[in-house]
Coordinates of C-alpha atoms in Angstrom, one line a residue:
M205 CA 5.5 -23.5 -0.6
I206 CA 7.0 -26.2 -2.9
T207 CA 8.6 -29.7 -0.6
V208 CA 11.3 -32.0 -1.7
A209 CA 12.8 -34.7 0.5
I210 CA 17.0 -35.2 -1.0
A211 CA 17.8 -39.1 -0.1
N212 CA 19.9 -41.2 -0.8
Q213 CA 20.0 -44.2 1.7
K214 CA 23.7 -44.6 1.1
G215 CA 25.3 -42.5 3.9
G216 CA 28.7 -40.5 2.2
V217 CA 27.2 -39.5 -0.6
G218 CA 27.2 -35.0 -0.5
K219 CA 22.8 -35.4 0.6
T220 CA 23.9 -32.8 3.8
T221 CA 25.9 -30.6 1.3
T222 CA 24.0 -31.0 -1.1
A223 CA 20.5 -29.9 0.5
I224 CA 22.5 -27.0 3.0
N225 CA 24.3 -25.7 0.0
V226 CA 21.1 -26.1 -2.4
A227 CA 18.8 -24.1 -0.3
T228 CA 20.9 -21.5 0.6
A229 CA 20.6 -20.8 -3.7
M230 CA 17.3 -20.8 -3.4
A231 CA 17.4 -18.4 -0.5
A232 CA 20.3 -15.7 -2.3
I233 CA 17.6 -15.1 -4.8
G234 CA 14.4 -14.6 -2.8
W235 CA 13.0 -17.6 -2.4
R236 CA 11.6 -18.2 1.2
T237 CA 13.0 -20.8 2.3
L238 CA 12.9 -23.8 5.2
L239 CA 15.3 -27.1 5.9
I240 CA 14.1 -29.3 8.0
D241 CA 17.2 -31.0 9.0
L242 CA 15.2 -34.4 9.3
D243 CA 18.9 -36.3 10.0
P244 CA 19.9 -37.6 14.1
Q245 CA 23.4 -36.6 13.0
G246 CA 22.6 -33.5 13.3
N247 CA 25.0 -31.8 10.6
A248 CA 23.1 -29.8 8.0
S249 CA 21.9 -27.8 11.3
T250 CA 26.4 -27.9 12.8
G251 CA 26.6 -26.1 8.4
L252 CA 24.5 -23.7 8.5
G253 CA 25.4 -22.6 12.3
I254 CA 23.4 -23.4 14.5
P255 CA 24.2 -24.0 18.2
A256 CA 23.0 -26.5 20.6
A257 CA 21.8 -24.1 22.4
A258 CA 19.4 -23.0 19.7
R259 CA 17.9 -27.0 19.7
A260 CA 15.2 -25.9 22.7
K261 CA 13.2 -28.2 20.4
T262 CA 14.1 -29.9 17.0
S263 CA 12.1 -32.3 14.3
Y264 CA 12.2 -35.2 16.8
D265 CA 9.6 -32.8 18.1
V266 CA 7.6 -33.0 15.4
I267 CA 7.5 -36.7 14.8
V268 CA 7.1 -37.5 18.1
D269 CA 5.1 -35.7 19.7
G270 CA 3.5 -33.3 17.2
A271 CA 5.1 -29.9 17.4
S272 CA 4.5 -27.4 14.6
I273 CA 6.6 -26.1 12.9
S274 CA 6.8 -21.9 13.7
E275 CA 7.4 -23.8 17.3
C276 CA 10.2 -25.2 16.1
M277 CA 12.5 -23.8 12.9
V278 CA 15.3 -21.1 13.9
G279 CA 16.0 -19.0 12.1
S280 CA 20.2 -18.9 10.1
D281 CA 22.9 -17.0 9.2
V282 CA 21.3 -16.9 5.7
P283 CA 18.6 -14.3 4.5
N284 CA 15.1 -15.9 4.0
L285 CA 16.7 -19.4 5.2
S286 CA 15.0 -20.7 8.9
V287 CA 16.2 -24.1 9.9
V288 CA 14.4 -26.8 11.6
P289 CA 16.9 -28.2 13.7
A290 CA 18.3 -31.8 14.6
T291 CA 19.7 -33.1 18.5
Q292 CA 20.5 -37.8 18.2
D293 CA 16.8 -37.5 20.2
L294 CA 15.9 -38.6 16.4
S295 CA 17.8 -41.4 16.7
G296 CA 15.0 -43.2 19.1
A297 CA 12.1 -41.3 16.9
E298 CA 11.3 -44.9 14.9
V299 CA 11.4 -47.1 17.2
E300 CA 9.2 -44.4 19.5
L301 CA 6.4 -44.3 16.7
V302 CA 6.3 -48.7 15.8
S303 CA 2.7 -48.1 17.9
V304 CA 1.6 -44.5 16.6
D305 CA -1.0 -44.4 13.8
R306 CA -0.5 -42.8 9.8
R307 CA 2.7 -43.6 11.7
V308 CA 4.4 -42.5 8.1
N309 CA 2.0 -39.2 7.5
R310 CA 4.0 -37.1 11.3
L311 CA 5.4 -35.0 8.9
E312 CA 3.1 -34.6 6.3
Q313 CA 1.0 -33.0 8.6
A314 CA 2.7 -30.5 10.5
V315 CA 4.0 -29.9 6.5
A316 CA 0.1 -29.0 5.5
N317 CA 0.1 -25.9 7.7
V318 CA 3.0 -24.4 6.8
T319 CA 2.2 -21.0 4.2
D320 CA 5.0 -19.2 5.3
F321 CA 7.6 -20.5 2.8
D322 CA 8.4 -20.6 -1.0
I323 CA 9.8 -24.2 -0.8
C324 CA 11.2 -25.9 1.7
F325 CA 14.4 -29.3 1.4
I326 CA 13.9 -32.1 4.0
D327 CA 17.8 -33.3 5.1
C328 CA 16.5 -37.1 5.6
P329 CA 18.8 -40.0 7.3
P330 CA 21.6 -42.8 5.6
S331 CA 18.3 -44.8 5.7
L332 CA 15.7 -45.6 4.3
G333 CA 13.2 -46.0 7.3
L334 CA 10.8 -44.7 9.8
L335 CA 12.0 -40.8 9.1
T336 CA 12.8 -41.0 5.3
L337 CA 9.2 -43.1 4.8
N338 CA 7.9 -40.0 6.7
A339 CA 9.8 -36.8 4.6
L340 CA 8.9 -39.1 1.0
S341 CA 5.5 -39.3 2.3
A342 CA 5.5 -35.4 2.8
A343 CA 7.2 -34.2 -0.3
D344 CA 6.0 -33.6 -3.6
T345 CA 9.6 -34.4 -5.1
L346 CA 12.2 -35.9 -4.4
L347 CA 16.0 -35.1 -4.7
V348 CA 18.8 -38.1 -5.3
P349 CA 22.5 -37.2 -5.0
L350 CA 24.2 -39.4 -6.1
Q351 CA 27.6 -40.1 -5.3
C352 CA 30.2 -40.9 -8.6
E353 CA 30.5 -44.5 -7.5
F354 CA 31.3 -47.9 -8.6
F355 CA 27.9 -49.1 -6.8
A356 CA 25.9 -46.2 -7.2
L357 CA 23.5 -47.5 -9.7
E358 CA 22.6 -50.4 -7.4
G359 CA 22.0 -48.0 -4.4
L360 CA 19.8 -45.6 -7.0
S361 CA 17.9 -49.3 -7.7
Q362 CA 16.8 -49.7 -4.4
L363 CA 15.6 -46.0 -3.3
L364 CA 13.4 -46.2 -6.5
Q365 CA 11.8 -49.0 -4.9
T366 CA 11.0 -47.5 -2.0
V367 CA 9.9 -44.3 -4.3
E368 CA 7.2 -46.6 -5.9
R369 CA 5.8 -48.1 -3.0
V370 CA 6.2 -45.0 -1.6
K371 CA 3.7 -43.5 -3.9
E372 CA 1.0 -46.9 -4.1
R373 CA 1.3 -46.5 -0.6
F374 CA 1.2 -42.9 0.9
N375 CA 1.7 -40.5 -1.5
P376 CA 0.7 -41.1 -5.1
H377 CA 1.7 -37.6 -6.4
L378 CA 5.8 -38.0 -5.1
G379 CA 8.1 -37.2 -7.7
I380 CA 11.5 -36.9 -9.2
V381 CA 12.5 -33.8 -9.9
G382 CA 16.5 -34.7 -10.6
I383 CA 19.4 -36.8 -9.8
A384 CA 22.8 -34.7 -8.7
L385 CA 26.2 -36.3 -9.5
T386 CA 28.3 -35.9 -6.7
M387 CA 32.0 -36.0 -5.7
F388 CA 33.1 -36.0 -9.3
D389 CA 36.8 -35.7 -9.6
R390 CA 38.0 -35.3 -13.0
R391 CA 41.1 -37.6 -12.4
N392 CA 39.6 -40.7 -11.7
R393 CA 38.3 -42.7 -14.9
L394 CA 35.4 -44.0 -13.0
T395 CA 34.5 -41.8 -11.9
D396 CA 34.5 -40.7 -15.5
Q397 CA 32.4 -44.1 -15.8
V398 CA 30.1 -44.2 -13.4
A399 CA 27.7 -40.5 -14.4
E400 CA 28.1 -42.1 -18.1
D401 CA 26.3 -45.3 -16.5
V402 CA 23.6 -42.8 -14.4
R403 CA 23.1 -40.8 -17.5
D404 CA 22.6 -43.9 -19.9
C405 CA 20.4 -45.3 -17.5
M406 CA 18.3 -42.6 -16.1
G407 CA 18.6 -41.0 -18.6
E408 CA 16.8 -37.0 -18.3
L409 CA 16.6 -36.9 -14.9
V410 CA 20.3 -36.8 -14.4
F411 CA 21.2 -32.8 -14.4
D412 CA 24.1 -31.8 -16.4
S413 CA 25.4 -29.6 -13.5
V414 CA 27.9 -32.1 -12.1
I415 CA 29.4 -31.6 -7.7
P416 CA 33.3 -32.3 -7.9
R417 CA 35.5 -33.3 -5.5
N418 CA 36.2 -29.6 -3.8
V419 CA 38.8 -29.3 -0.3
R420 CA 35.9 -25.9 0.1
L421 CA 33.2 -27.7 0.5
S422 CA 34.6 -29.8 2.8
E423 CA 35.7 -27.2 5.1
A424 CA 32.7 -25.2 5.0
P425 CA 30.7 -26.9 7.5
S426 CA 33.3 -27.2 10.5
H427 CA 32.9 -22.4 10.0
G428 CA 29.3 -23.6 10.4
L429 CA 28.7 -22.1 6.5
P430 CA 27.6 -23.0 3.9
A431 CA 30.0 -22.8 1.2
L432 CA 28.5 -21.1 -1.3
I433 CA 29.3 -18.0 2.1
Y434 CA 32.0 -19.8 3.2
D435 CA 33.9 -19.6 -0.5
H436 CA 31.6 -17.9 -3.1
N437 CA 33.7 -18.7 -6.4
C438 CA 35.2 -21.9 -5.2
A439 CA 34.5 -24.6 -7.6
G440 CA 31.9 -26.6 -5.0
S441 CA 29.4 -23.5 -5.0
R442 CA 29.6 -22.9 -9.1
A443 CA 28.6 -26.2 -9.8
Y444 CA 25.7 -25.5 -6.4
I445 CA 24.5 -22.3 -8.2
G446 CA 24.4 -24.8 -11.1
L447 CA 22.7 -27.4 -9.5
A448 CA 19.5 -24.6 -8.2
R449 CA 19.7 -22.7 -11.6
E450 CA 18.4 -26.3 -12.7
L451 CA 16.3 -27.8 -10.2
I452 CA 14.1 -24.3 -10.2
G453 CA 13.4 -25.4 -13.9
R454 CA 12.1 -28.6 -12.9
L455 CA 10.3 -28.2 -9.8
P456 CA 6.4 -29.2 -9.4
Q457 CA 3.9 -26.1 -10.0
R458 CA 6.8 -24.2 -10.2
K459 CA 6.2 -21.2 -8.2
K460 CA 7.8 -16.9 -8.2
A461 CA 9.4 -15.9 -4.7
A462 CA 7.4 -12.8 -2.8

């Protein structure tokens, strides 16, 4: 199984929207896909229509109590896509793990025992705390959603420094599969300038597919559906299909779906 962490310490960059829709796209073409919601807000779980009643066991149980992935995952309405949901209980995990040995490797240990999936996406919280460190320690590679706005590169620099520290101390094999530009607004000249600056700075790491600002992307979670199902033909859905196609070509140790 290939494990992809989706992380950016800045909130509101389209991280969860990217996790939901890229995971859906991969599942739609036959990849057995797992999405681990590691954000205490539980937005990825809600966006995939996982009701509160189905969240008896969550990523909190995996991280804090050592529960297995199979114990905690639930099916979604998307064929080939299963979810380890999250609740607000996860917000206390970082405090509870302070005195635990190998606290950064809790998720890594759980993911290592998963054999029924081709790919796993981890939706990280908008911070560089212990939960995100667990995700980066467990991941083979990192996908970074980056909003096309003025402070984007400043936040990206901090994230890249964290990745280097994780490689040195916990996960020497961690790579960066790419940077996805999100919330692109062609009516805004600043958006064009930021996108150009990111490409100048990061080169081929930046995906060609750019995710636009799109009303349908914003509406879909309120219906408990990925945008790719809510409106397959909207500009946002088409962009995420293109992003998933690029991602497949970049994945480490690329595998074919069963």
